mmCIF file of C-alpha atoms in Angstrom:
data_model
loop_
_atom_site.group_PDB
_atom_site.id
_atom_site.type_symbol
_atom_site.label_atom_id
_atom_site.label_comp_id
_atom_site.label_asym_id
_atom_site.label_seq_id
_atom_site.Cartn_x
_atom_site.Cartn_y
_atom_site.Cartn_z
ATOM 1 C CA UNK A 1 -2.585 20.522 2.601
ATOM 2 C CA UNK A 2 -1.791 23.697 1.192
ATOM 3 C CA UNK A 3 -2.063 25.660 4.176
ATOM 4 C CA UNK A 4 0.690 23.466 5.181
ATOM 5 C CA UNK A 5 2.550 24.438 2.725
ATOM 6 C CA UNK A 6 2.132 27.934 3.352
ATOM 7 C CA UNK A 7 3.047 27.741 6.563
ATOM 8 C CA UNK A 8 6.194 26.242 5.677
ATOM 9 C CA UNK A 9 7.059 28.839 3.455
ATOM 10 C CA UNK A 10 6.238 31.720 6.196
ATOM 11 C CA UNK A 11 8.572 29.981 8.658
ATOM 12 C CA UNK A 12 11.672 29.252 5.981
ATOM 13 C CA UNK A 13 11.508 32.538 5.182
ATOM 14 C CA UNK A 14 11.256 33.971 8.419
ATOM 15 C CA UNK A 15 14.397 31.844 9.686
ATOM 16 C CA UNK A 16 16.380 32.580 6.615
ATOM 17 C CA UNK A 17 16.127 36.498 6.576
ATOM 18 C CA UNK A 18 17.246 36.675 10.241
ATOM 19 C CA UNK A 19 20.530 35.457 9.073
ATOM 20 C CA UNK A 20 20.443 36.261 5.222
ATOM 21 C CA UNK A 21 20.884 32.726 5.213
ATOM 22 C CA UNK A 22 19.926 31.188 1.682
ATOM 23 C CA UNK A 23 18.645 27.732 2.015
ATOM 24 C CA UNK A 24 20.041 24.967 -0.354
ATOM 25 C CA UNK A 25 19.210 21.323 -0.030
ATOM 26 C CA UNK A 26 21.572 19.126 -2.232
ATOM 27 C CA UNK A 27 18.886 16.093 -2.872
ATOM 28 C CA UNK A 28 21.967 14.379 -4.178
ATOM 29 C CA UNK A 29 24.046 14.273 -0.976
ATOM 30 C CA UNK A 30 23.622 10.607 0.311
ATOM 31 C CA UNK A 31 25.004 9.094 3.439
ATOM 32 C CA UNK A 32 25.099 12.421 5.139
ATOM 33 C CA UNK A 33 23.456 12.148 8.396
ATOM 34 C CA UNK A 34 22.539 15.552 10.182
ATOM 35 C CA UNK A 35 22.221 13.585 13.179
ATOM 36 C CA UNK A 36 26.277 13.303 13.132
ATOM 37 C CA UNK A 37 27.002 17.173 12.895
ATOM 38 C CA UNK A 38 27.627 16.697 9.453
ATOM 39 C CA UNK A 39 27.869 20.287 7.546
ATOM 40 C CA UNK A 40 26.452 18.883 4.418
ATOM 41 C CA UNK A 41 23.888 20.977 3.117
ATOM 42 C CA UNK A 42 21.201 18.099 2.813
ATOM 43 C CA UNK A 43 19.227 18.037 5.323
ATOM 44 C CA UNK A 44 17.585 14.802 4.243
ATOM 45 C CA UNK A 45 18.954 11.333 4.066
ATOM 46 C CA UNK A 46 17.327 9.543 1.330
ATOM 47 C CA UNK A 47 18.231 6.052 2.168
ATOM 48 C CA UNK A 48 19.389 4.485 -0.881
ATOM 49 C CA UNK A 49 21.294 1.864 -1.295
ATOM 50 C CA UNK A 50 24.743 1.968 -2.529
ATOM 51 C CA UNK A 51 24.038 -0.130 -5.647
ATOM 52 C CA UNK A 52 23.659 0.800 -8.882
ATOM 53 C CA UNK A 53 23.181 4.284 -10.466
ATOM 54 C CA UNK A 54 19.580 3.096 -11.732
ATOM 55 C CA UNK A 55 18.202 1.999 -9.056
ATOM 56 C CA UNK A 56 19.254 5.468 -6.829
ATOM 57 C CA UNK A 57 17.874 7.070 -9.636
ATOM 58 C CA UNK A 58 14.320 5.256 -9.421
ATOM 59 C CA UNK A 59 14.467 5.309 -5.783
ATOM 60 C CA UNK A 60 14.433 9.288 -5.678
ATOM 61 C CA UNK A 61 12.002 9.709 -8.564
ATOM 62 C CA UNK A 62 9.755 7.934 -6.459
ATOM 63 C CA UNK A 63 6.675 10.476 -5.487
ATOM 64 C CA UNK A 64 6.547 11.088 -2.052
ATOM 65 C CA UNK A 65 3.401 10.785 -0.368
ATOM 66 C CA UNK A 66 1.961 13.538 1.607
ATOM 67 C CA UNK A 67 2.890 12.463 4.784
ATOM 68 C CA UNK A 68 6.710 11.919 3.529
ATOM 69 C CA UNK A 69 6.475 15.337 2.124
ATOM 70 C CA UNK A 70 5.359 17.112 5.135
ATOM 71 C CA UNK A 71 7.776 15.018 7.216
ATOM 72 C CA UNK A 72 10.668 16.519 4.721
ATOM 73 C CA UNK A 73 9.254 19.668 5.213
ATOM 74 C CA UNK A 74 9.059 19.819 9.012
ATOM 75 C CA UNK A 75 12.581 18.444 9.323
ATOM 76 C CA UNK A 76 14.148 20.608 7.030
ATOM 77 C CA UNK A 77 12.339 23.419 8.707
ATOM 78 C CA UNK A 78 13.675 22.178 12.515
ATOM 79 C CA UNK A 79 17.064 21.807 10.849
ATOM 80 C CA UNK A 80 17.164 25.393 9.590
ATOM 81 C CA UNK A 81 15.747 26.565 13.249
ATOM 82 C CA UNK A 82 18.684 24.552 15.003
ATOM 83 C CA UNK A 83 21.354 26.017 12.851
ATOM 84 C CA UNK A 84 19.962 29.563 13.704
ATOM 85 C CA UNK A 85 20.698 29.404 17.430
ATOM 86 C CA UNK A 86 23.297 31.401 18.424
ATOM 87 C CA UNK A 87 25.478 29.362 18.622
ATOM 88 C CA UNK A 88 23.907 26.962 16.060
ATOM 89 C CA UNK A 89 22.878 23.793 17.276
ATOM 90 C CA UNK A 90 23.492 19.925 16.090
ATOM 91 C CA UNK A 91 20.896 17.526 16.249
ATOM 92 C CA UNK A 92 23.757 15.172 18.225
ATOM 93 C CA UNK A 93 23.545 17.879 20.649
ATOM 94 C CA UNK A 94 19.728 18.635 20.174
ATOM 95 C CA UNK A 95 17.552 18.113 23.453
ATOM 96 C CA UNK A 96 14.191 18.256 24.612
ATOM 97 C CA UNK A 97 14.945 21.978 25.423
ATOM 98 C CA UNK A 98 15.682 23.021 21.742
ATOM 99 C CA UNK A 99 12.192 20.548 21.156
ATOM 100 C CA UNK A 100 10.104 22.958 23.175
ATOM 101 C CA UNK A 101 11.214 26.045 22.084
ATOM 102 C CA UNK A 102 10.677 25.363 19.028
ATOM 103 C CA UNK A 103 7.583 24.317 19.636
ATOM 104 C CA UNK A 104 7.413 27.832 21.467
ATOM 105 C CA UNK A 105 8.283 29.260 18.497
ATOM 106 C CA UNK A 106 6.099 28.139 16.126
ATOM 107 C CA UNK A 107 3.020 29.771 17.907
ATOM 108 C CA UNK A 108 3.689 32.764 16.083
ATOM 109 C CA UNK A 109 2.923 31.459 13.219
ATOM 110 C CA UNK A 110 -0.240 30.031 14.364
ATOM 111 C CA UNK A 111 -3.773 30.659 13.205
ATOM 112 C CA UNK A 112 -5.566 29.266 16.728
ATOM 113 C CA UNK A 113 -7.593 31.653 18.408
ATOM 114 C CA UNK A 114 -7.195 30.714 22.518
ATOM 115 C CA UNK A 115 -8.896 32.703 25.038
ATOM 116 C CA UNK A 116 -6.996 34.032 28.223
ATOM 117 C CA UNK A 117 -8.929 33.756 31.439
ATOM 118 C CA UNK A 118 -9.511 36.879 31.773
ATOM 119 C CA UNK A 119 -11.537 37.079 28.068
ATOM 120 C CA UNK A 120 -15.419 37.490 28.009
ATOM 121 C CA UNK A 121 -15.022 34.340 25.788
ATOM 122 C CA UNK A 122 -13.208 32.041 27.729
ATOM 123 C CA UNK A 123 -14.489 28.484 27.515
ATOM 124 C CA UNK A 124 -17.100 29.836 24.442
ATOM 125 C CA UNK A 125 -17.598 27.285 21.419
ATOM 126 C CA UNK A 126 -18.655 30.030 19.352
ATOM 127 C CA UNK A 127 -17.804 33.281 20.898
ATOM 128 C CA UNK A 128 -19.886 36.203 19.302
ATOM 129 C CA UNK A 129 -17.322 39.071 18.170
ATOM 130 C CA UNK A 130 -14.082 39.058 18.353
ATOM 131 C CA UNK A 131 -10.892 39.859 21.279
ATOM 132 C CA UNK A 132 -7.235 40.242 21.422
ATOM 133 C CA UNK A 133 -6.720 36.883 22.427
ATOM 134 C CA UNK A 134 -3.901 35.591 21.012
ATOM 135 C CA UNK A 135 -3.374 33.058 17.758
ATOM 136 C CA UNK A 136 -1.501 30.042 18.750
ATOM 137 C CA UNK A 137 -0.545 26.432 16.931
ATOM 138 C CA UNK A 138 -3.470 24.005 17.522
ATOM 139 C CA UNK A 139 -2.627 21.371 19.658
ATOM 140 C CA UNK A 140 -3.582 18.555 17.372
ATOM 141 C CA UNK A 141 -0.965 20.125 14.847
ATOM 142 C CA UNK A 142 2.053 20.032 17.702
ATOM 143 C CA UNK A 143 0.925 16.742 18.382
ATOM 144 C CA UNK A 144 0.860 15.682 14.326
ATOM 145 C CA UNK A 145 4.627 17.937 13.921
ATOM 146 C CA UNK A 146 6.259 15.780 16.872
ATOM 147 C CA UNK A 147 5.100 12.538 15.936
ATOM 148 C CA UNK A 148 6.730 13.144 12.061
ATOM 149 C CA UNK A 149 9.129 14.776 13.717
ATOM 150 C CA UNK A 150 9.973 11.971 15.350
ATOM 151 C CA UNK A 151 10.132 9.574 12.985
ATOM 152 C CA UNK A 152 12.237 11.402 10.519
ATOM 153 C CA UNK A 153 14.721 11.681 13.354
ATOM 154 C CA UNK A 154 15.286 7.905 13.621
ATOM 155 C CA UNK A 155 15.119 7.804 9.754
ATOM 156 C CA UNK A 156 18.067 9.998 10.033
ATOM 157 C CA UNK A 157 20.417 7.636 11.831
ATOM 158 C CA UNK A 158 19.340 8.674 15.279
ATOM 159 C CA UNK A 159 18.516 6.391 17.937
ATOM 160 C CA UNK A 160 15.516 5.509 19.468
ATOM 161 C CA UNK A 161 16.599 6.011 23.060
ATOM 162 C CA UNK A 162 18.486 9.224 21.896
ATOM 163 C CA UNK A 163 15.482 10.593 20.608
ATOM 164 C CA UNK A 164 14.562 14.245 21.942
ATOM 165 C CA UNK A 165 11.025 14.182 20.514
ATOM 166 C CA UNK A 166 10.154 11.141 22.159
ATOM 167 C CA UNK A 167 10.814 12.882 25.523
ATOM 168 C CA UNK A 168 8.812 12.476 28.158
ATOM 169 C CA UNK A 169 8.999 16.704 28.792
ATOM 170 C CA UNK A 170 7.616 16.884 25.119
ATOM 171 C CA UNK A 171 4.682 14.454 26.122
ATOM 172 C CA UNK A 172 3.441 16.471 29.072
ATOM 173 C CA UNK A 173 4.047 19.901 27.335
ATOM 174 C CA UNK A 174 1.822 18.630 24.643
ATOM 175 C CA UNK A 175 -1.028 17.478 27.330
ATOM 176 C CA UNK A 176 -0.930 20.769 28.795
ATOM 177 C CA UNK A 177 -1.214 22.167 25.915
ATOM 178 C CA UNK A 178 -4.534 19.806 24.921
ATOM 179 C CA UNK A 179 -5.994 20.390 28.065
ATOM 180 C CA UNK A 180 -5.084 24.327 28.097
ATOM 181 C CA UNK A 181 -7.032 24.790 24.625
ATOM 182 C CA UNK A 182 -9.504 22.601 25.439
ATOM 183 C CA UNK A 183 -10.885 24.786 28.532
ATOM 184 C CA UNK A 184 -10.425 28.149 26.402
ATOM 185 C CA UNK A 185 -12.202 26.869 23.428
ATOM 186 C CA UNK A 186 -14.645 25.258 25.408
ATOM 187 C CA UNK A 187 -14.331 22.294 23.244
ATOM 188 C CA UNK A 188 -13.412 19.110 25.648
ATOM 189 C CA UNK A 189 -11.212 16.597 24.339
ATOM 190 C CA UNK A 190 -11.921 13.132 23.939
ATOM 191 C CA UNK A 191 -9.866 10.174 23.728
ATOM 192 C CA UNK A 192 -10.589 7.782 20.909
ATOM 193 C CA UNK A 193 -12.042 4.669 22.606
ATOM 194 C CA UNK A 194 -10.372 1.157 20.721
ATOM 195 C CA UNK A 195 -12.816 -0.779 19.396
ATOM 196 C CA UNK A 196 -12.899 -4.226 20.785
ATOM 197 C CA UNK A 197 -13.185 -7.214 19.118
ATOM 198 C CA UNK A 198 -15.646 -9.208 21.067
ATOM 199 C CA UNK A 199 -15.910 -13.354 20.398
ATOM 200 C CA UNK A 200 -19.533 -14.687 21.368
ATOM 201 C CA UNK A 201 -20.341 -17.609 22.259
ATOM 202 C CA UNK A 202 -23.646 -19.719 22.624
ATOM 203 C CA UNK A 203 -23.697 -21.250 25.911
ATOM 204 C CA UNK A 204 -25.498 -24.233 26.492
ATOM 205 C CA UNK A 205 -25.311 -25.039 22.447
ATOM 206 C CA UNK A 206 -22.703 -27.172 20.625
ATOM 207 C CA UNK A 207 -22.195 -28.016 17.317
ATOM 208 C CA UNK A 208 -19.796 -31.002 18.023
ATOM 209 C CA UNK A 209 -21.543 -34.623 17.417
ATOM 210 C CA UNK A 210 -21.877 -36.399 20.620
#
C-alpha cells in the first residue's frame, strides 16, 4: 500500500512541475462533475445528498477504504495528466487514445524489470545478474489502475457506454501487454479457473416413501 502511495506522489509531482501547476482539491465542491468540463478544482464528486448539513458532514468523515482511496488517487492523478495536454483535455472529450497514453506514460514510473528479445535473460524466472532492460508498470497493476479507473469514471456522472476505459482498444492493449511480460519474465500467465458448484446425486436411491 505504501508503495502506492509513493508512486502517486512521484507522478503528482512530476505532472505538476512541468507546468508549475500547484494542485488543489476543494473536498467541499459538490455537484461538480469533471466529466462535464467543469473547471472546478475538485476533481472528486463525493456524492452526497443535498439534505442536511449533518448528514454531508458524516458522509465525508466517513474513512475511505483502501480501494476508495487508491481509486481517488488514480483519478485525481488521470485528471491532473488530462489537464496537462497541450491543449488540456476534458474527460467529455477524453478517449481511448488519451487512455493509452497514459497508460504509456506511466511506464516510467515503473519498477518492472522486462527483458527485450535480444537480452541474455529473456524468458528467465530468475535471471542471474543484471541488464539494461528496461523498468516498466506490471501488467497486473494496468489491469488493477483501469478497472478503478473505470469505475470512478461512472461514479463521476459518466456513462457506461461513454466510458473510454471500458474500451475495447484498452482491453487488447492490456492482453498484449500480459502476454508480452509473460514471455520476457518467463512467468506464464494463468487464468483463474471458476470453481463450480457441482449437485450430486445418488442414482438408483430415493428417499421418497413409495
Amino acid at each position: 500500500m505504501l508503495s502506492f502511495i509513493l508512486l502517486h506522489q512521484i507522478i503528482f509531482s512530476h505532472l505538476t512541475k512541468r507546468n508549475n501547476v500547484s494542485l488543489v482539491i476543494d473536498m467541499s465542491s459538490k455537484g461538480k462533475d469533471i466529466v462535464d468540463g467543469s473547471s472546478s478544482s475538485s476533481l472528486i464528486s463525493i456524492g452526497v445528498s443535498s439534505g442536511g448539513g449533518d448528514d454531508q458532514q458524516q458522509q465525508q468523515q466517513l474513512p475511505l477504504s483502501r480501494y476508495e482511496s487508491q481509486k481517488r488517487r488514480d483519478w485525481n492523478t488521470f485528471g491532473q495528466y488530462l489537464r496537462n495536454q497541450r491543449p488540456p483535455v476534458t474527460l467529455s472529450h477524453c478517449n481511448s487514445n488519451h487512455v493509452l497514453d497514459f497508460l504509456r506514460y506511466l511506464d516510467q514510473f515503473g519498477k518492472t524489470k522486462v527483458h527485450l528479445q535480444g537480452c541474455l535473460f529473456f524468458g528467465q524466472t530468475e535471471p542471474p545478474g543484471p541488464c539494461t532492460c528496461p523498468l516498466r508498470q506490471a501488467w497486473g497493476s494496468l489491469d488493477a489502475l483501469i478497472g478503478r479507473l473505470r469505475a470512478a469514471y461512472e461514479e463521476n456522472g459518466g456513462l457506461p457506454e461513454t466510458n473510454p476505459f471500458a474500451s475495447g482498444a484498452i482491453r487488447v492493449y492490456l492482453r498484449e501487454i500480459r502476454d508480452s511480460q509473460a514471455k520476457a519474465r518467463g512467468i506464464p500467465y494463468k487464468k483463474k479457473k471458476k470453481k463450480r458448484n457441482v449437485i450430486k446425486t445418488n442414482e438408483g436411491t430415493s428417499n421418497l416413501p413409495m
